Short mmCIF file of C-alpha atoms and ligand atoms in Angstrom, two decimals:
data_model
loop_
_atom_site.label_atom_id
_atom_site.label_comp_id
_atom_site.label_asym_id
_atom_site.label_seq_id
_atom_site.Cartn_x
_atom_site.Cartn_y
_atom_site.Cartn_z
CA MET F 260 79.50 135.07 74.61
CA LYS F 261 82.20 134.10 77.08
CA ARG F 262 83.24 130.62 78.16
CA VAL F 263 84.27 129.09 81.57
CA GLY F 264 86.11 125.78 82.09
CA PHE F 265 86.39 124.05 85.46
CA TYR F 266 88.91 121.35 86.78
CA THR F 267 87.74 119.83 90.14
CA LEU F 268 89.86 117.55 92.59
CA GLY F 269 89.28 115.38 95.77
CA CYS F 270 86.09 114.66 97.74
CA LYS F 271 82.22 114.26 96.24
CA VAL F 272 81.82 117.74 98.17
CA ASN F 273 84.01 119.29 95.89
CA PHE F 274 82.37 117.96 92.82
CA ALA F 275 78.98 119.04 94.30
CA GLU F 276 80.49 122.58 94.70
CA THR F 277 81.89 122.60 91.39
CA GLU F 278 78.06 121.54 89.79
CA ALA F 279 76.64 124.56 91.42
CA MET F 280 79.54 126.88 90.34
CA LYS F 281 78.54 126.04 86.61
CA VAL F 282 75.03 126.80 87.61
CA GLN F 283 76.38 130.61 88.73
CA PHE F 284 78.42 131.09 85.74
CA GLU F 285 75.87 129.56 83.61
CA ARG F 286 73.34 132.10 85.17
CA ALA F 287 75.82 135.01 84.64
CA GLY F 288 75.75 134.07 80.82
CA TYR F 289 78.47 132.07 80.52
CA GLN F 290 78.96 129.30 78.46
CA ILE F 291 80.60 126.25 80.20
CA VAL F 292 83.50 124.26 77.86
CA SER F 293 85.52 121.63 79.08
CA PHE F 294 89.01 122.12 80.89
CA LEU F 295 91.24 121.93 77.64
CA GLU F 296 89.32 124.36 75.58
CA PRO F 297 90.00 127.97 75.30
CA ALA F 298 87.95 129.85 77.57
CA GLU F 299 87.89 133.55 79.11
CA VAL F 300 88.28 131.79 82.46
CA SER F 301 89.07 128.98 84.04
CA VAL F 302 88.07 127.79 87.70
CA ILE F 303 90.33 124.87 89.54
CA ASN F 304 88.65 123.56 92.46
CA THR F 305 91.69 122.31 94.77
CA CYS F 306 92.03 119.41 97.26
CA THR F 307 95.14 119.50 99.92
CA VAL F 308 93.89 116.41 101.83
CA THR F 309 97.12 115.06 101.21
CA GLY F 310 101.04 116.61 99.79
CA PRO F 311 99.80 114.64 96.33
CA SER F 312 96.49 116.33 96.04
CA ALA F 313 98.13 119.37 96.71
CA HIS F 314 100.86 118.90 94.18
CA LYS F 315 98.25 118.05 91.53
CA SER F 316 96.18 120.79 92.52
CA ARG F 317 99.27 123.18 91.36
CA LYS F 318 99.92 121.32 88.48
CA MET F 319 95.96 121.94 86.90
CA ILE F 320 96.52 125.64 87.93
CA ARG F 321 99.65 125.78 85.98
CA ARG F 322 97.89 123.78 82.56
CA ALA F 323 94.83 126.21 83.07
CA HIS F 324 97.93 129.46 82.80
CA ARG F 325 99.47 127.89 79.55
CA LYS F 326 96.50 127.10 77.85
CA ASN F 327 94.90 130.38 78.39
CA PRO F 328 97.57 132.47 79.29
CA GLN F 329 95.07 135.99 78.84
CA GLY F 330 92.21 133.92 80.85
CA ILE F 331 91.06 134.42 84.36
CA ILE F 332 92.15 131.92 86.78
CA VAL F 333 90.10 131.38 89.48
CA VAL F 334 91.48 129.20 92.19
CA THR F 335 89.05 127.81 94.77
CA GLY F 336 88.56 124.79 97.20
CA CYS F 337 90.52 123.54 100.35
CA TYR F 338 93.75 124.15 99.01
CA ALA F 339 92.98 127.54 98.39
CA GLN F 340 91.38 127.70 101.52
CA GLY F 341 94.04 126.21 103.25
CA PHE F 342 97.10 128.01 101.53
CA PRO F 343 96.63 131.02 99.57
CA GLU F 344 99.76 131.94 100.15
CA GLU F 345 101.50 129.02 98.12
CA ILE F 346 98.58 129.99 95.75
CA LYS F 347 99.76 133.59 95.13
CA LYS F 348 103.22 132.44 93.87
CA ILE F 349 101.82 130.44 91.30
CA THR F 350 101.83 132.70 87.93
CA GLY F 351 98.87 133.23 86.16
CA VAL F 352 96.24 133.19 89.46
CA ASP F 353 93.97 136.07 89.22
CA LEU F 354 91.48 135.21 92.43
CA ILE F 355 91.71 133.10 94.80
CA ILE F 356 88.73 132.20 97.01
CA GLY F 357 88.41 129.56 99.50
CA THR F 358 85.50 126.95 100.81
CA HIS F 359 82.97 129.95 101.81
CA GLY F 360 81.81 133.19 100.42
CA ARG F 361 81.52 131.96 96.89
CA GLU F 362 77.80 132.74 96.53
CA GLU F 363 78.79 135.74 93.72
CA LEU F 364 81.40 134.39 92.49
CA PRO F 365 80.92 135.54 89.05
CA GLY F 366 80.18 139.09 90.49
CA LEU F 367 84.23 138.76 91.59
CA VAL F 368 85.25 137.64 88.58
CA LYS F 369 83.56 140.12 86.53
CA GLY F 370 84.55 143.04 89.28
CA LEU F 371 88.52 141.83 89.32
CA ALA F 372 90.73 144.50 88.65
CA ARG F 373 93.76 142.09 87.70
CA GLN F 374 96.08 143.63 89.80
CA ARG F 375 97.10 139.88 90.20
CA PRO F 376 96.26 137.71 92.29
CA GLN F 377 93.65 139.12 94.66
CA ASN F 378 93.29 136.55 97.64
CA LEU F 379 89.84 136.93 99.23
CA VAL F 380 90.37 134.31 101.07
CA VAL F 381 89.58 134.80 104.68
CA PRO F 382 89.25 132.51 108.00
CA PHE F 383 85.88 131.31 108.57
CA PRO F 384 83.99 133.73 111.36
CA LYS F 385 83.06 131.77 114.52
CA LYS F 386 79.37 132.24 113.41
CA ALA F 387 79.87 130.94 109.97
CA SER F 388 76.76 130.12 107.87
CA PHE F 389 75.92 127.25 105.18
CA GLU F 390 77.45 128.18 102.23
CA MET F 391 74.10 128.40 99.68
CA LEU F 392 75.19 127.97 96.10
CA PRO F 393 72.62 127.15 93.92
CA PRO F 394 70.84 123.72 93.31
CA PHE F 395 72.45 122.05 89.85
CA ARG F 396 71.64 119.03 87.73
CA GLN F 397 74.15 117.29 86.16
CA ARG F 398 72.83 116.66 82.59
CA GLY F 399 71.89 113.31 81.36
CA ARG F 400 72.52 112.20 84.85
CA THR F 401 70.29 109.87 87.12
CA ARG F 402 72.81 109.85 90.59
CA GLY F 403 73.33 113.11 92.18
CA PHE F 404 74.98 114.49 94.72
CA LEU F 405 73.35 116.43 97.63
CA LYS F 406 75.58 118.59 100.06
CA ILE F 407 73.66 118.36 103.41
CA GLN F 408 76.19 119.47 105.92
CA GLU F 409 79.92 121.65 106.18
CA GLY F 410 82.36 121.77 108.42
CA CYS F 411 84.11 119.48 110.94
CA THR F 412 86.11 119.94 114.38
CA ALA F 413 87.23 116.41 115.08
CA GLY F 414 90.38 117.22 115.12
CA CYS F 415 92.39 113.65 114.05
CA SER F 416 96.20 114.49 114.60
CA TYR F 417 96.80 113.95 110.70
CA CYS F 418 94.05 115.95 109.21
CA VAL F 419 94.27 119.58 107.88
CA ILE F 420 90.44 119.69 106.44
CA PRO F 421 88.91 121.20 109.76
CA ARG F 422 91.52 124.36 109.09
CA THR F 423 90.31 124.36 104.99
CA ARG F 424 86.75 123.48 105.94
CA GLY F 425 85.61 125.41 109.02
CA PRO F 426 83.13 125.01 111.71
CA LEU F 427 80.05 122.37 111.77
CA ARG F 428 77.03 123.68 109.74
CA SER F 429 74.04 121.94 108.15
CA LEU F 430 71.87 122.81 105.41
CA PRO F 431 68.09 123.55 107.30
CA PRO F 432 65.87 120.42 106.76
CA GLU F 433 63.35 122.42 104.62
CA GLU F 434 66.17 123.42 102.18
CA ALA F 435 67.26 120.06 101.95
CA ILE F 436 63.74 118.62 101.08
CA ALA F 437 63.51 121.00 98.30
CA ARG F 438 66.52 120.89 96.73
CA ALA F 439 66.33 117.01 96.65
CA GLY F 440 62.68 117.78 95.62
CA TRP F 441 63.82 119.57 92.76
CA MET F 442 66.77 117.37 91.66
CA VAL F 443 63.84 114.36 91.66
CA ARG F 444 62.09 116.52 89.09
CA SER F 445 64.74 117.15 86.59
CA GLY F 446 65.23 113.67 86.64
CA TYR F 447 67.70 112.28 88.98
CA ARG F 448 66.65 108.96 91.11
CA GLU F 449 69.40 108.85 93.19
CA ILE F 450 70.79 111.41 95.67
CA VAL F 451 73.91 110.92 97.26
CA LEU F 452 73.95 112.69 101.05
CA THR F 453 77.31 114.25 101.31
CA GLY F 454 79.16 116.47 103.66
CA ILE F 455 82.62 117.18 105.68
CA HIS F 456 81.46 115.06 108.66
CA LEU F 457 78.04 113.96 107.65
CA GLY F 458 77.24 112.07 110.53
CA LEU F 459 76.80 115.47 112.55
CA TYR F 460 74.02 116.42 110.24
CA GLY F 461 72.06 118.76 112.43
CA VAL F 462 73.83 119.58 115.80
CA ASP F 463 74.28 123.34 114.99
CA LEU F 464 70.84 123.54 114.34
CA GLY F 465 69.96 123.69 117.82
CA ALA F 466 69.37 120.13 120.49
CA GLY F 467 66.50 117.90 119.55
CA GLU F 468 66.04 120.23 115.88
CA ILE F 469 66.78 117.14 113.40
CA THR F 470 69.23 114.34 112.61
CA LEU F 471 70.59 113.06 109.78
CA ALA F 472 67.95 109.98 110.76
CA GLY F 473 65.59 112.48 110.57
CA LEU F 474 66.27 114.29 107.46
CA LEU F 475 66.38 110.61 105.93
CA ALA F 476 62.74 109.94 107.09
CA LYS F 477 61.79 113.13 105.39
CA LEU F 478 63.45 112.97 102.11
CA GLU F 479 61.75 109.01 101.61
CA GLU F 480 58.55 110.54 101.44
CA ILE F 481 59.67 112.99 98.31
CA PRO F 482 57.82 110.89 95.62
CA GLY F 483 59.81 109.43 93.06
CA LEU F 484 63.08 109.75 94.54
CA ASP F 485 64.09 105.91 94.09
CA ARG F 486 67.40 105.75 95.71
CA ILE F 487 69.27 107.27 98.73
CA ARG F 488 73.09 106.92 100.05
CA ILE F 489 75.16 107.90 102.44
CA SER F 490 78.66 108.90 101.38
CA SER F 491 80.65 108.77 104.46
CA LEU F 492 80.17 108.39 108.25
CA GLU F 493 82.27 107.98 111.64
CA PRO F 494 82.21 105.04 113.42
CA THR F 495 81.13 107.37 116.87
CA ASP F 496 78.35 108.71 114.80
CA ILE F 497 76.28 105.81 113.71
CA THR F 498 73.55 105.87 116.18
CA GLY F 499 70.55 103.21 116.99
CA GLU F 500 68.11 105.87 115.45
CA LEU F 501 70.11 105.68 112.12
CA VAL F 502 70.42 102.12 111.81
CA GLU F 503 67.02 101.69 112.24
CA GLN F 504 66.36 104.49 109.22
CA VAL F 505 68.94 103.36 107.20
CA LEU F 506 68.01 99.32 107.74
CA GLY F 507 64.12 99.72 107.64
CA SER F 508 63.80 101.77 104.43
CA SER F 509 63.49 100.60 101.12
CA GLN F 510 65.19 103.47 99.34
CA VAL F 511 68.19 104.24 101.86
CA CYS F 512 70.82 101.72 100.40
CA PRO F 513 72.32 99.05 102.43
CA HIS F 514 75.56 100.70 102.77
CA PHE F 515 78.05 102.30 105.17
CA HIS F 516 81.27 103.62 104.32
CA ILE F 517 82.77 103.72 108.14
CA PRO F 518 86.37 105.35 107.97
CA LEU F 519 88.56 103.01 110.26
CA GLN F 520 91.68 104.37 109.39
CA SER F 521 94.25 101.89 111.25
CA GLY F 522 93.56 98.41 112.63
CA ASP F 523 96.16 99.36 115.22
CA GLU F 524 95.10 100.25 118.39
CA GLU F 525 98.26 102.38 119.03
CA ILE F 526 98.37 103.81 115.87
CA LEU F 527 94.56 104.46 116.37
CA GLU F 528 95.03 106.22 119.38
CA ARG F 529 97.74 108.53 118.33
CA MET F 530 95.66 109.37 115.01
CA ASN F 531 92.75 110.74 118.01
CA ARG F 532 90.43 108.57 116.57
CA ARG F 533 87.87 108.70 119.46
CA TYR F 534 86.98 104.35 119.02
CA THR F 535 88.57 101.13 119.95
CA LEU F 536 88.93 98.66 117.53
CA SER F 537 86.43 96.45 119.58
CA GLU F 538 84.04 99.18 119.64
CA TYR F 539 84.43 98.91 115.89
CA LYS F 540 84.19 95.41 115.51
CA TYR F 541 81.31 95.51 117.69
CA LEU F 542 79.28 98.37 115.53
CA VAL F 543 80.08 96.21 112.60
CA ASN F 544 78.58 92.94 114.56
CA TRP F 545 75.74 94.49 115.50
CA LEU F 546 74.93 96.16 111.87
CA ARG F 547 75.80 92.85 110.29
CA GLN F 548 73.61 91.23 112.61
CA LEU F 549 70.67 93.26 111.31
CA LYS F 550 71.47 92.59 107.68
CA PRO F 551 74.04 90.14 106.95
CA ASP F 552 74.89 91.17 102.94
CA LEU F 553 75.08 94.60 104.13
CA ALA F 554 77.94 96.33 102.28
CA ILE F 555 80.48 97.74 104.66
CA SER F 556 83.58 99.78 103.09
CA THR F 557 86.31 101.90 104.41
CA ASP F 558 89.32 104.38 104.30
CA ILE F 559 92.33 102.86 105.74
CA MET F 560 96.06 104.55 106.14
CA VAL F 561 99.19 103.29 105.84
CA GLY F 562 102.77 104.42 106.85
CA PHE F 563 101.37 106.80 109.68
CA PRO F 564 104.26 108.31 111.96
CA GLY F 565 105.38 105.60 114.16
CA GLU F 566 103.93 102.42 111.84
CA THR F 567 106.29 99.68 112.57
CA ASP F 568 105.52 96.87 110.24
CA GLN F 569 104.28 94.96 113.35
CA HIS F 570 101.62 97.71 113.82
CA HIS F 571 100.71 97.18 109.99
CA ARG F 572 100.53 93.62 109.85
CA ARG F 573 98.11 93.78 112.74
CA SER F 574 95.73 96.29 110.52
CA LEU F 575 95.94 94.05 107.65
CA GLU F 576 94.77 91.44 109.81
CA PHE F 577 91.94 93.49 111.32
CA VAL F 578 90.76 94.60 107.76
CA GLN F 579 91.07 90.93 107.05
CA GLN F 580 88.73 90.03 109.90
CA VAL F 581 86.43 92.64 109.40
CA ASN F 582 86.01 91.79 105.57
CA PHE F 583 85.25 94.87 104.19
CA SER F 584 83.52 95.23 100.82
CA ARG F 585 85.53 97.84 99.30
CA LEU F 586 88.89 99.89 100.79
CA HIS F 587 90.23 103.06 100.37
CA VAL F 588 93.73 103.08 100.68
CA PHE F 589 95.37 106.50 101.68
CA LYS F 590 99.20 106.66 102.01
CA TYR F 591 99.60 109.19 105.30
CA SER F 592 100.99 112.17 104.03
CA PRO F 593 102.38 115.08 106.38
CA ARG F 594 100.29 118.18 106.45
CA PRO F 595 101.28 121.76 107.60
CA GLY F 596 99.56 122.57 110.75
CA THR F 597 98.54 119.31 112.00
CA ARG F 598 99.65 117.40 115.05
CA ALA F 599 101.42 114.07 113.14
CA ILE F 600 103.85 116.00 111.10
CA ASN F 601 105.74 116.79 114.13
CA PHE F 602 105.40 112.97 115.26
CA SER F 603 108.55 111.00 115.25
CA GLY F 604 108.99 108.05 113.21
CA GLN F 605 107.81 109.13 110.30
CA VAL F 606 108.07 106.38 107.64
CA PRO F 607 110.27 106.12 104.45
CA ALA F 608 108.32 106.66 101.06
CA LYS F 609 109.37 103.29 99.71
CA VAL F 610 107.80 101.47 102.67
CA LYS F 611 104.69 103.22 102.27
CA ASP F 612 104.14 102.40 98.78
CA TYR F 613 104.91 98.69 99.61
CA ARG F 614 102.69 98.78 102.72
CA SER F 615 99.85 100.62 100.62
CA SER F 616 100.04 97.73 97.51
CA GLU F 617 99.76 95.17 100.09
CA MET F 618 96.54 96.83 101.35
CA ILE F 619 94.99 97.76 98.19
CA ALA F 620 95.66 93.70 97.31
CA LEU F 621 93.68 92.97 100.25
CA GLY F 622 91.15 95.07 99.38
CA ASN F 623 90.70 94.01 96.02
CA GLU F 624 90.70 90.15 97.64
CA MET F 625 87.71 90.86 99.54
CA ALA F 626 85.93 93.43 96.99
CA LYS F 627 85.60 90.46 94.96
CA ALA F 628 84.83 87.94 97.57
CA TYR F 629 81.98 90.44 98.43
CA ARG F 630 80.53 90.94 94.63
CA LEU F 631 80.93 87.29 94.13
CA SER F 632 78.74 86.39 97.00
CA PHE F 633 75.71 88.29 94.89
CA ILE F 634 76.16 85.53 91.70
CA GLY F 635 72.85 83.86 91.07
CA SER F 636 70.62 86.51 92.77
CA THR F 637 68.63 88.86 91.44
CA GLU F 638 69.40 92.63 92.69
CA GLU F 639 67.66 95.72 91.34
CA VAL F 640 70.43 97.87 89.28
CA LEU F 641 69.91 101.70 88.36
CA ILE F 642 70.66 102.34 84.67
CA GLU F 643 72.72 105.27 84.75
CA LYS F 644 74.44 104.37 81.03
CA VAL F 645 73.30 102.57 78.10
CA SER F 646 74.88 101.37 74.93
CA SER F 647 73.15 100.12 71.89
CA ALA F 648 72.84 96.49 73.79
CA TRP F 649 73.72 97.07 77.26
CA GLY F 650 72.89 99.20 80.19
CA GLU F 651 74.99 99.89 83.32
CA GLY F 652 74.41 100.72 86.94
CA PHE F 653 74.81 99.99 90.43
CA THR F 654 73.11 97.61 92.96
CA PRO F 655 71.69 99.26 96.14
CA HIS F 656 74.89 97.51 97.62
CA TYR F 657 76.97 99.42 95.59
CA ILE F 658 78.21 96.46 93.02
CA ARG F 659 78.64 97.94 89.18
CA VAL F 660 76.57 95.90 86.88
CA LYS F 661 76.25 95.40 83.04
CA THR F 662 72.96 93.86 81.74
CA THR F 663 71.39 93.25 78.50
CA LEU F 664 68.34 95.28 78.11
CA PRO F 665 65.31 94.01 76.54
CA GLY F 666 63.64 96.39 73.71
CA LYS F 667 65.06 99.90 72.61
CA SER F 668 67.85 100.44 75.21
CA SER F 669 67.26 104.04 75.42
CA CYS F 670 64.43 103.64 77.26
CA TRP F 671 66.10 102.03 80.22
CA GLN F 672 68.30 105.48 81.23
CA GLY F 673 67.25 105.96 84.63
CA LYS F 674 65.05 103.09 85.50
CA LEU F 675 65.43 100.64 88.05
CA ILE F 676 65.23 96.92 86.56
CA PRO F 677 65.27 93.60 88.55
CA VAL F 678 68.68 91.86 87.47
CA LEU F 679 69.92 88.17 87.71
CA LEU F 680 73.65 88.53 88.07
CA GLU F 681 75.42 85.63 86.71
CA LYS F 682 79.29 86.34 85.82
CA GLU F 683 82.08 88.27 86.66
CA GLU F 684 83.49 91.06 84.41
CA GLY F 685 86.73 92.49 85.84
CA SER F 686 85.34 94.22 88.58
CA THR F 687 82.19 94.06 87.08
CA LEU F 688 78.92 92.00 87.46
CA THR F 689 77.13 90.82 84.20
CA GLY F 690 73.48 89.62 84.22
CA VAL F 691 70.34 89.77 82.56
CA PRO F 692 66.95 91.26 83.03
CA GLY F 693 65.22 89.44 85.83
CA LEU F 694 62.05 87.55 85.61
CA GLN F 695 59.80 90.13 86.61
CA LEU F 696 60.89 91.93 83.09
CA GLN F 697 61.10 88.84 80.94
CA ILE F 698 57.69 88.08 81.09
N1 5AD D 1585 97.14 111.82 104.65
C1 5AD D 1585 96.80 110.38 104.13
N2 5AD D 1585 95.39 110.09 104.02
C2 5AD D 1585 94.91 111.22 104.90
N3 5AD D 1585 93.38 110.84 104.37
C3 5AD D 1585 93.13 112.46 106.01
N4 5AD D 1585 93.97 112.93 106.12
C4 5AD D 1585 95.16 112.40 105.56
C5 5AD D 1585 96.53 112.50 105.40
N5 5AD D 1585 97.34 113.52 106.28
C6 5AD D 1585 92.23 110.20 104.04
C7 5AD D 1585 92.00 109.33 105.09
C8 5AD D 1585 90.33 110.25 105.18
C9 5AD D 1585 90.33 110.26 103.26
C10 5AD D 1585 89.06 111.30 103.10
O1 5AD D 1585 91.64 111.00 103.16
O2 5AD D 1585 91.88 107.88 105.01
O3 5AD D 1585 89.31 109.07 105.24
#
């Protein structure tokens, strides 16, 4: 039996696509092995959102070749789509294919004439369609990703992703519901909806057809689907309809991840983000008025070209004021083909490092305070992992919890249980099963 190993870099969309590619190879008769084992085929699903992620993608391609010098190396994903010429230069690469046209990937590998390397990356056609990869199920998992949207045309000045992910496309609602139903029937209790510009789900399907809120309403009707999470939403896409749908639902988690990128007005404008700080603040205040304990997390970038110490201070202050439940901190990285690469005032690496450590420290502080605010309360935890004495999982607000379990712990895998949260242990809260279970 032929073997295939996968390595995935980057975002949730990439991870979801890798899982789908595994199914393709399984169906074609391959055995899936770990990336470190000998294999006839290695697939590296790359990322290029920052310079370091492209660098790591190259490193993993070289590692795959060293490990399996006779094996076929397939390079796919955003780095492949955006920069195939760079990948062509790496020894050992056999097939380069980007972020679309992978519907028959095992067939392409089989037909490979090994005239190294074959570059199958093509630009996105204007009327590109949603890439239909097979549905998948990760074994033993209770939480799974469902990609419902592809592409971005927002044009943030720092971002290379519009080039690597093409125009806006949405998975038709019937198909999204069918896939979600299939995931639930095969064991998932929680579905994380992902996309590149997720908030624009539906816009390409025709006026008035469907929105993300409309899709959520339909997904909620699937029996057995305990939880739905939304991965990331631009502030400008959060509509009244969506807020009502999310906050009024017992299944959609009370958590919004809303990328801010900078807490300084001038920098925000140069990033070509299409909102002001007061609009962002207004949005957050509105959401918190409706649900005070709502989890609001964000992406924030430090060291954007032209960012002075003063801008950075203002950004820290704004972030502190908003008081996020969690921060993802990125150091600005110049990307070829973006406007910001030519901006004056590029910030030295050492300064970025320092600013990033300050921002991360603030993020840790805020996350801790947010976590601690739940101590003493009882929250539902979806048990994802069990050991002999413990179960582990997340609350709807995305706080990681470890709890003791009554009876045989393996029975609790994939179950929702109320947990009385008692103490902090690192970045996890520990607790005991809540009242309803102890009776
Ligand atoms: N440099 C650093 N971070 C970036 N991101 C996007 N482009 C860049 C870049 N050039 C970050 C943004 C985005 C996240 C997914 O990646 O914060 O929200």
